[in-house]
mmCIF file of C-alpha atoms in Angstrom:
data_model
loop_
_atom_site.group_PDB
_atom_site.id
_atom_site.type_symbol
_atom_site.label_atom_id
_atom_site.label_comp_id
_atom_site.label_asym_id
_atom_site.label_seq_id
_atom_site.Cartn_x
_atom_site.Cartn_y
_atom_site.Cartn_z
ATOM 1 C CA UNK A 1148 -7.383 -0.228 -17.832
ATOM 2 C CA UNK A 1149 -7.055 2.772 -16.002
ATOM 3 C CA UNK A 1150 -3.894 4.725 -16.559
ATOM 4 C CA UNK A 1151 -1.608 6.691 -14.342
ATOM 5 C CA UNK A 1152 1.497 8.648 -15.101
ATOM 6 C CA UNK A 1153 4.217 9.837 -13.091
ATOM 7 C CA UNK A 1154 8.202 10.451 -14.380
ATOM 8 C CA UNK A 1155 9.948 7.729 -12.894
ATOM 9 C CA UNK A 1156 12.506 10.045 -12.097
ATOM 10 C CA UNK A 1157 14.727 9.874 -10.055
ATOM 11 C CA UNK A 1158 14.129 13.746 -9.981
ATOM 12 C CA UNK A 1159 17.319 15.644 -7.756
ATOM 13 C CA UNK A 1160 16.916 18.828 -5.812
ATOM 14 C CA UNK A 1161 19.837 20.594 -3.800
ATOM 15 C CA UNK A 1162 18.317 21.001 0.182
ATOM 16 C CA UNK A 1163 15.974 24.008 0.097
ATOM 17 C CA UNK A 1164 14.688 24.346 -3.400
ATOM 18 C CA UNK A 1165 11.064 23.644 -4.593
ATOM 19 C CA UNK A 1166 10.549 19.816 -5.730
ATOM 20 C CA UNK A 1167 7.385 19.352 -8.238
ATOM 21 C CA UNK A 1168 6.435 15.786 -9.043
ATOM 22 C CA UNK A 1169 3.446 15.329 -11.806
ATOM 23 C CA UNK A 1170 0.769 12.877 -12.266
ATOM 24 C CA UNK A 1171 -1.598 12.728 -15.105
ATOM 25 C CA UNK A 1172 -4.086 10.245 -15.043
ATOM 26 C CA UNK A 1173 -7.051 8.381 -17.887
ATOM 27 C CA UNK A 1174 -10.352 7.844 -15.106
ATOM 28 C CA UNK A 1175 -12.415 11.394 -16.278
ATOM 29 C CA UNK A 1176 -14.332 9.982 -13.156
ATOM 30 C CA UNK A 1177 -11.671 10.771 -10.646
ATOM 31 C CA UNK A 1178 -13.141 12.722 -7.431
ATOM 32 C CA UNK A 1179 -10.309 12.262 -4.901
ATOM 33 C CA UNK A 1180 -6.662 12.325 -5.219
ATOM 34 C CA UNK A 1181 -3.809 11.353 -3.123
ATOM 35 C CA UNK A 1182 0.116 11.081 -2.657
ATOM 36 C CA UNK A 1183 1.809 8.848 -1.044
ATOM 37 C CA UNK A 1184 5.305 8.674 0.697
ATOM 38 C CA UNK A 1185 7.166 5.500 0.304
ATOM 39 C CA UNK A 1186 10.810 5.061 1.492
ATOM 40 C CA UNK A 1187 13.293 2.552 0.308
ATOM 41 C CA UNK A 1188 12.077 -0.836 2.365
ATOM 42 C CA UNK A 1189 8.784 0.454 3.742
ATOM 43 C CA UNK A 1190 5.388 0.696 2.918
ATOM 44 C CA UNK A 1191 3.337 3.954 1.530
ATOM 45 C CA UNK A 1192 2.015 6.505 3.894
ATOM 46 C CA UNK A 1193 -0.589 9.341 2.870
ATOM 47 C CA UNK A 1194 0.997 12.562 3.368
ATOM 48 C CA UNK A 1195 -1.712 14.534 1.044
ATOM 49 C CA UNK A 1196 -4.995 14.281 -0.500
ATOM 50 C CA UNK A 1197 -7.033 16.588 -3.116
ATOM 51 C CA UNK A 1198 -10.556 16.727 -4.037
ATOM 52 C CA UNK A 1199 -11.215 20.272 -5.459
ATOM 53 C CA UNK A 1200 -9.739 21.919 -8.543
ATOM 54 C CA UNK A 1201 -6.966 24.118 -7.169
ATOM 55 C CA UNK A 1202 -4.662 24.492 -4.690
ATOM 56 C CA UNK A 1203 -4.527 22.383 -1.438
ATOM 57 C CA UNK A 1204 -1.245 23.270 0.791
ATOM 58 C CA UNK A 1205 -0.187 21.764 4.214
ATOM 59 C CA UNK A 1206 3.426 22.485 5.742
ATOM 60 C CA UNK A 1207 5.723 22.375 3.171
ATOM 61 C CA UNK A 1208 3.495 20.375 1.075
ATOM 62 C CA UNK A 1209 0.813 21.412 -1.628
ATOM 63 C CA UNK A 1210 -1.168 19.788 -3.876
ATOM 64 C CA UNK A 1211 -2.515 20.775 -6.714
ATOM 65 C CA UNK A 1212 -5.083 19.353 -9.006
ATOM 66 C CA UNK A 1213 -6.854 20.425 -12.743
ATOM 67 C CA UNK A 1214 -9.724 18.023 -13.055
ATOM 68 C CA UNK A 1215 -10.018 19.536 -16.990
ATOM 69 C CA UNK A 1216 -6.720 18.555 -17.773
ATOM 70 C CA UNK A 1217 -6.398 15.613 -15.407
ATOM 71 C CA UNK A 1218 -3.311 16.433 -14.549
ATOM 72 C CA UNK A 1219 -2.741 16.683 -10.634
ATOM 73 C CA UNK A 1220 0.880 17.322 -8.497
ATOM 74 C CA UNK A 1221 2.942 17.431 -5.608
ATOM 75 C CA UNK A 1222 4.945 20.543 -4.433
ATOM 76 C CA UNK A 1223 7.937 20.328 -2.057
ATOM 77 C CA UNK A 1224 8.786 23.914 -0.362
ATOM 78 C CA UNK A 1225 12.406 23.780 1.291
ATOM 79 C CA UNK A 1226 13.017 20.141 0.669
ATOM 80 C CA UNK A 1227 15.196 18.204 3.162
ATOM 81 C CA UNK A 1228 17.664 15.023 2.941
ATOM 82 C CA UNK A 1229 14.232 13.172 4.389
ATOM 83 C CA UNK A 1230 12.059 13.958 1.669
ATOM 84 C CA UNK A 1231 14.321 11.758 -0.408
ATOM 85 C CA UNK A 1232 11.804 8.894 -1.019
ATOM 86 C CA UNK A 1233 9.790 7.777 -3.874
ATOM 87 C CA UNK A 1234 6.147 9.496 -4.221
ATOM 88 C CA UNK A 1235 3.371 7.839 -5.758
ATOM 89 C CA UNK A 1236 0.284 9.425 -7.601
ATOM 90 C CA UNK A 1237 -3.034 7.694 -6.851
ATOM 91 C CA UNK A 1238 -6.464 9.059 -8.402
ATOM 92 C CA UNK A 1239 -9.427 7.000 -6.600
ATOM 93 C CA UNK A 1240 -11.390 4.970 -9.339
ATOM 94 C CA UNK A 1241 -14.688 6.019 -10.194
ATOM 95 C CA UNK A 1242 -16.013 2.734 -9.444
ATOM 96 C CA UNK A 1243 -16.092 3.176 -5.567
ATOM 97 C CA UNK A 1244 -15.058 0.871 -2.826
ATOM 98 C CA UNK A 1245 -12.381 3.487 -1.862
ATOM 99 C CA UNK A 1246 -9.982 1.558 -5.223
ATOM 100 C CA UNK A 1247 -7.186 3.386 -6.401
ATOM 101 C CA UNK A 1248 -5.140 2.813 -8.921
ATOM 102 C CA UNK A 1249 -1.482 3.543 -8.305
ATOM 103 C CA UNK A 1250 1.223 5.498 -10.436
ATOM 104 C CA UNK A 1251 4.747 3.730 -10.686
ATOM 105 C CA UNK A 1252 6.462 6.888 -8.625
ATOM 106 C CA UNK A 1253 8.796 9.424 -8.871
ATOM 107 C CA UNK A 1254 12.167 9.045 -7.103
ATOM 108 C CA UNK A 1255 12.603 12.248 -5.558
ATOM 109 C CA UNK A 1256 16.567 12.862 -4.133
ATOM 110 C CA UNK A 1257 17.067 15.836 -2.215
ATOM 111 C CA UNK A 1258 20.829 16.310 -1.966
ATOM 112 C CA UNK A 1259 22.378 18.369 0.695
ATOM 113 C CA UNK B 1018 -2.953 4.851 15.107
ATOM 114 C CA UNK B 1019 -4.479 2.516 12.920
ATOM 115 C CA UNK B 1020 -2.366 -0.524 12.861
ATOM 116 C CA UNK B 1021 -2.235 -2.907 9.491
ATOM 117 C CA UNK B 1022 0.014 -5.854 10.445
ATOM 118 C CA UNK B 1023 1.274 -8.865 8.468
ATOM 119 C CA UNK B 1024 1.759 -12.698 9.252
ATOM 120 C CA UNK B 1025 5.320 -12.317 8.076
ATOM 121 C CA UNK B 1026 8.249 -9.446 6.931
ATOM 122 C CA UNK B 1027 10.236 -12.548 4.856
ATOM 123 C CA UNK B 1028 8.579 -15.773 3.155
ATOM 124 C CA UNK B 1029 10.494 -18.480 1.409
ATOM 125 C CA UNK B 1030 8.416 -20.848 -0.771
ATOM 126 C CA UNK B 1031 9.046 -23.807 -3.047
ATOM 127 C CA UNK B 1032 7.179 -23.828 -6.535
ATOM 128 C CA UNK B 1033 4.139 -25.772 -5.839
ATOM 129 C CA UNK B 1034 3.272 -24.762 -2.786
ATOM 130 C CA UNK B 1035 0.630 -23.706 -0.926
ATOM 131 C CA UNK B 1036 1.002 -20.313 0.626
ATOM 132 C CA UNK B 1037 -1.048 -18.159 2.915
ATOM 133 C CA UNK B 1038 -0.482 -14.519 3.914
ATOM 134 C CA UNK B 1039 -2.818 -13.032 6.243
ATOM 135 C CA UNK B 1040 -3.288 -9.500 7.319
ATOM 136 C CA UNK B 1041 -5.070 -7.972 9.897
ATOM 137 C CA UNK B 1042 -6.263 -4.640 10.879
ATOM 138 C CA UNK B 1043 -7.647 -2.890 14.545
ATOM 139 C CA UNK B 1044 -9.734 -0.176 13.112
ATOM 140 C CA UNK B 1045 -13.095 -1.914 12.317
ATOM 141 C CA UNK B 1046 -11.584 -1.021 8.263
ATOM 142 C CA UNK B 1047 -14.914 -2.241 6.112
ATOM 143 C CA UNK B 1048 -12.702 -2.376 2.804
ATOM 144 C CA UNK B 1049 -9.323 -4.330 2.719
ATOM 145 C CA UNK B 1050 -6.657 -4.787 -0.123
ATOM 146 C CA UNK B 1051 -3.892 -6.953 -1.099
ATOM 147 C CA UNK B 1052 -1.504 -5.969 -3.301
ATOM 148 C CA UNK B 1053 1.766 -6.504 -5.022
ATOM 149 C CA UNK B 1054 4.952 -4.442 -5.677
ATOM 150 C CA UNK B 1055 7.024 -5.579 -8.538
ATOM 151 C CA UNK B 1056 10.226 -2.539 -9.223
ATOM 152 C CA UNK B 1057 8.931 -0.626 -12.691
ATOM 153 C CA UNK B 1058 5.346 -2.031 -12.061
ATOM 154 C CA UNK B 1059 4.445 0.184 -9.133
ATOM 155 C CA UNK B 1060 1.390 -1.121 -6.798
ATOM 156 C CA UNK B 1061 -0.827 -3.641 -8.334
ATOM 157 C CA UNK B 1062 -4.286 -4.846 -6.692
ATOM 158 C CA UNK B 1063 -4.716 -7.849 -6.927
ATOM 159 C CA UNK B 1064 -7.739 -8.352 -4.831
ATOM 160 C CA UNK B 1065 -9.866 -5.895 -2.334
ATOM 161 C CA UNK B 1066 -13.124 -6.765 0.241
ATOM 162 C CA UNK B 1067 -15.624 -4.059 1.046
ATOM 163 C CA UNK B 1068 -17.523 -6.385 3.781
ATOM 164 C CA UNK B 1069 -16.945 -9.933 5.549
ATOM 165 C CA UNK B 1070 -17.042 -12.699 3.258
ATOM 166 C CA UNK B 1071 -17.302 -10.395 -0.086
ATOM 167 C CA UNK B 1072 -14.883 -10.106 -2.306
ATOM 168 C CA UNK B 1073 -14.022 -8.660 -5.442
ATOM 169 C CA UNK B 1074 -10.960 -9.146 -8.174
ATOM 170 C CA UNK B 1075 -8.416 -6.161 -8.851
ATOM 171 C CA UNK B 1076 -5.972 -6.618 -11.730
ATOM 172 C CA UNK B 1077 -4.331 -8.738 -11.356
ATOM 173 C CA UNK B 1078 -6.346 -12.077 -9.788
ATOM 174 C CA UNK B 1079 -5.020 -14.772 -11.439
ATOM 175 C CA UNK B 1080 -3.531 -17.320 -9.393
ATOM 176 C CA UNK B 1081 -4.558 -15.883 -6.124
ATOM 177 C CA UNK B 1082 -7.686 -16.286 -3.855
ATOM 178 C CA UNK B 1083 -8.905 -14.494 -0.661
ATOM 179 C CA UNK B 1084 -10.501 -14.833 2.184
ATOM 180 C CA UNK B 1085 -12.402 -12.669 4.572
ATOM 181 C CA UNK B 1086 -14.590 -14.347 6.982
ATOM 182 C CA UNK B 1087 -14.356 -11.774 10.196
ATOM 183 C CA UNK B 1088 -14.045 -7.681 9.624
ATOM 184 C CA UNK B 1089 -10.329 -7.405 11.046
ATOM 185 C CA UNK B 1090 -8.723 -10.600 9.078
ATOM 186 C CA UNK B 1091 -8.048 -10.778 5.247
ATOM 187 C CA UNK B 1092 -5.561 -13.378 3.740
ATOM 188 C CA UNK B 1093 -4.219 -14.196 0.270
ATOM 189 C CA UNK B 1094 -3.566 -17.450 -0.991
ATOM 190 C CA UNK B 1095 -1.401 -18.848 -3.570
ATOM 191 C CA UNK B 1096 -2.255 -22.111 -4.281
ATOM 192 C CA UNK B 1097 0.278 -23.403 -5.863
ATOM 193 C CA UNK B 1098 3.212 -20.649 -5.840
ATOM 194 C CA UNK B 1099 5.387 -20.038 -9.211
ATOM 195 C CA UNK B 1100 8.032 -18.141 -9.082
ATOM 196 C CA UNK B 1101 6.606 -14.981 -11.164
ATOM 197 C CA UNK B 1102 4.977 -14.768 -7.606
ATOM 198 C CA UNK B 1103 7.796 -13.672 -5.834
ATOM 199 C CA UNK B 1104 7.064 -10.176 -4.692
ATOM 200 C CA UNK B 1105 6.433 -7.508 -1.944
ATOM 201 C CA UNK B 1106 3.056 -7.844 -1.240
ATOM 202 C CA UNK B 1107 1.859 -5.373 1.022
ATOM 203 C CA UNK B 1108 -2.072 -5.222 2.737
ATOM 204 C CA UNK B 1109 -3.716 -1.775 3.297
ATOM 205 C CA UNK B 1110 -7.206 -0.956 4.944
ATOM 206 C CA UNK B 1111 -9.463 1.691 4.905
ATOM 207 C CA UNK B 1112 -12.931 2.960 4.774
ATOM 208 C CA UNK B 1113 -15.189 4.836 2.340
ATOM 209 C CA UNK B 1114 -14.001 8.266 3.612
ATOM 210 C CA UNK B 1115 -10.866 7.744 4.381
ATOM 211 C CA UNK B 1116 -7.316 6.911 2.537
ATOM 212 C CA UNK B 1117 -5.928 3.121 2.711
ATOM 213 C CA UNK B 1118 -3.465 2.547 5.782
ATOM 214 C CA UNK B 1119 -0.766 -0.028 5.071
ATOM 215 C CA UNK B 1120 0.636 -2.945 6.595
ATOM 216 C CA UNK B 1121 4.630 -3.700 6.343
ATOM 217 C CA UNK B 1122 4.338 -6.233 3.587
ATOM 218 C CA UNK B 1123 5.953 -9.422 2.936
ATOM 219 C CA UNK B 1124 8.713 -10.254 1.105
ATOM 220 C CA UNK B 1125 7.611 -13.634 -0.939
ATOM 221 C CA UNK B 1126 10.660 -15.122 -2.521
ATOM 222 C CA UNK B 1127 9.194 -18.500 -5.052
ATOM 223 C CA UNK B 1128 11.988 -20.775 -5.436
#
């Protein structure tokens, strides 16, 4: 069984700091990453994905990833009141057919 | 926009029952998923189809079935609901190159 990890949080920030959620995951195989947006009621939404050791950054949002360490995460620059939503890790299985296999989420509050 | 919708936002169901959910997509999506979202459990698969008529288990199968027989139309079926079935089930779609796009879910309550 593939694994994914992510503290369940929930993980506060006053309105303008840096938020970092983490993700560690078991699949070595692992080519793509994403992170997902989910608020309270609604379904997930991409807002980033990461194939390449490093740094990816768009907006406020970067992601970064260490294939060696399979370890990947989620930075928040200025966070607002509407980042407050829970953010969910998902490495894409090595088996294809696009399957991912989903962290429980970290609860990210963001308190003004 | 890609558009995932859902038969229903709210189901009620008595054990025993037979229950169908459908989803469908407008994007000409080859792979579909269903899932389930249980609080401290996260997303679960439970079942995902690359192509029309194929389909393959996720992790949680048992005591569900699918159905895909045209590209833009996937449904789960319970065929005989307990209530360790109630759930948000939510369907996404996607294809090889691209991330999964989700529908609204349902809300399944098993009495």
């Amino acid at each position: 069984q593939k694994e994914v990890e992510q503290n369940s949080g929930p993980l506060s920030v006053p309105e303008g700091a840096i938020a970092s959620l983490n993700c560690t995951y078991s699949d070595r195989g692992s080519q793509s990453f994403f992170w997902y947006r989910q608020y309270s009621g609604k379904s997930p939404e991409l807002i980033m994905f990461i194939y390449s050791n490093g740094d990816k950054e768009d907006g406020r949002f970067t992601a970064q990833l260490n294939k060696a360490s399979q370890y990947v995460s989620l930075l928040i620059r200025d966070s607002q009141p509407s980042d407050s939503a829970t953010y969910l890790c998902a490495p894409e299985d090595s088996g294809g057919y696009q399957k991912v296999t989903f962290g429980t989420g970290t609860k990210l509050q963001v308190i003004p | 926009d890609v558009k995932v919708t859902q038969s229903s936002r709210y189901l009620v169901k008595r054990t025993g029952e037979k229950v169908f959910l459908e989803c469908v997509q407008d994007m000409d999506h080859e792979n579909m998923f269903w899932y389930r979202q249980d609080p401290g459990l996260g997303l679960r698969l439970i079942y995902f189809s690359y192509d029309v008529k194929m389909k393959e288990k996720g992790d949680i199968p048992e005591g569900y079935s699918v159905s895909r027989e045209k590209k833009e139309r996937f449904s789960l079926i319970l065929e005989s609901a307990s209530t360790n079935q109630t759930s948000m089930y939510l369907c996404a779609s996607g294809t090889s190159t691209d991330t999964q796009y989700f529908g609204p879910g349902t809300r399944l309550t098993v009495l």
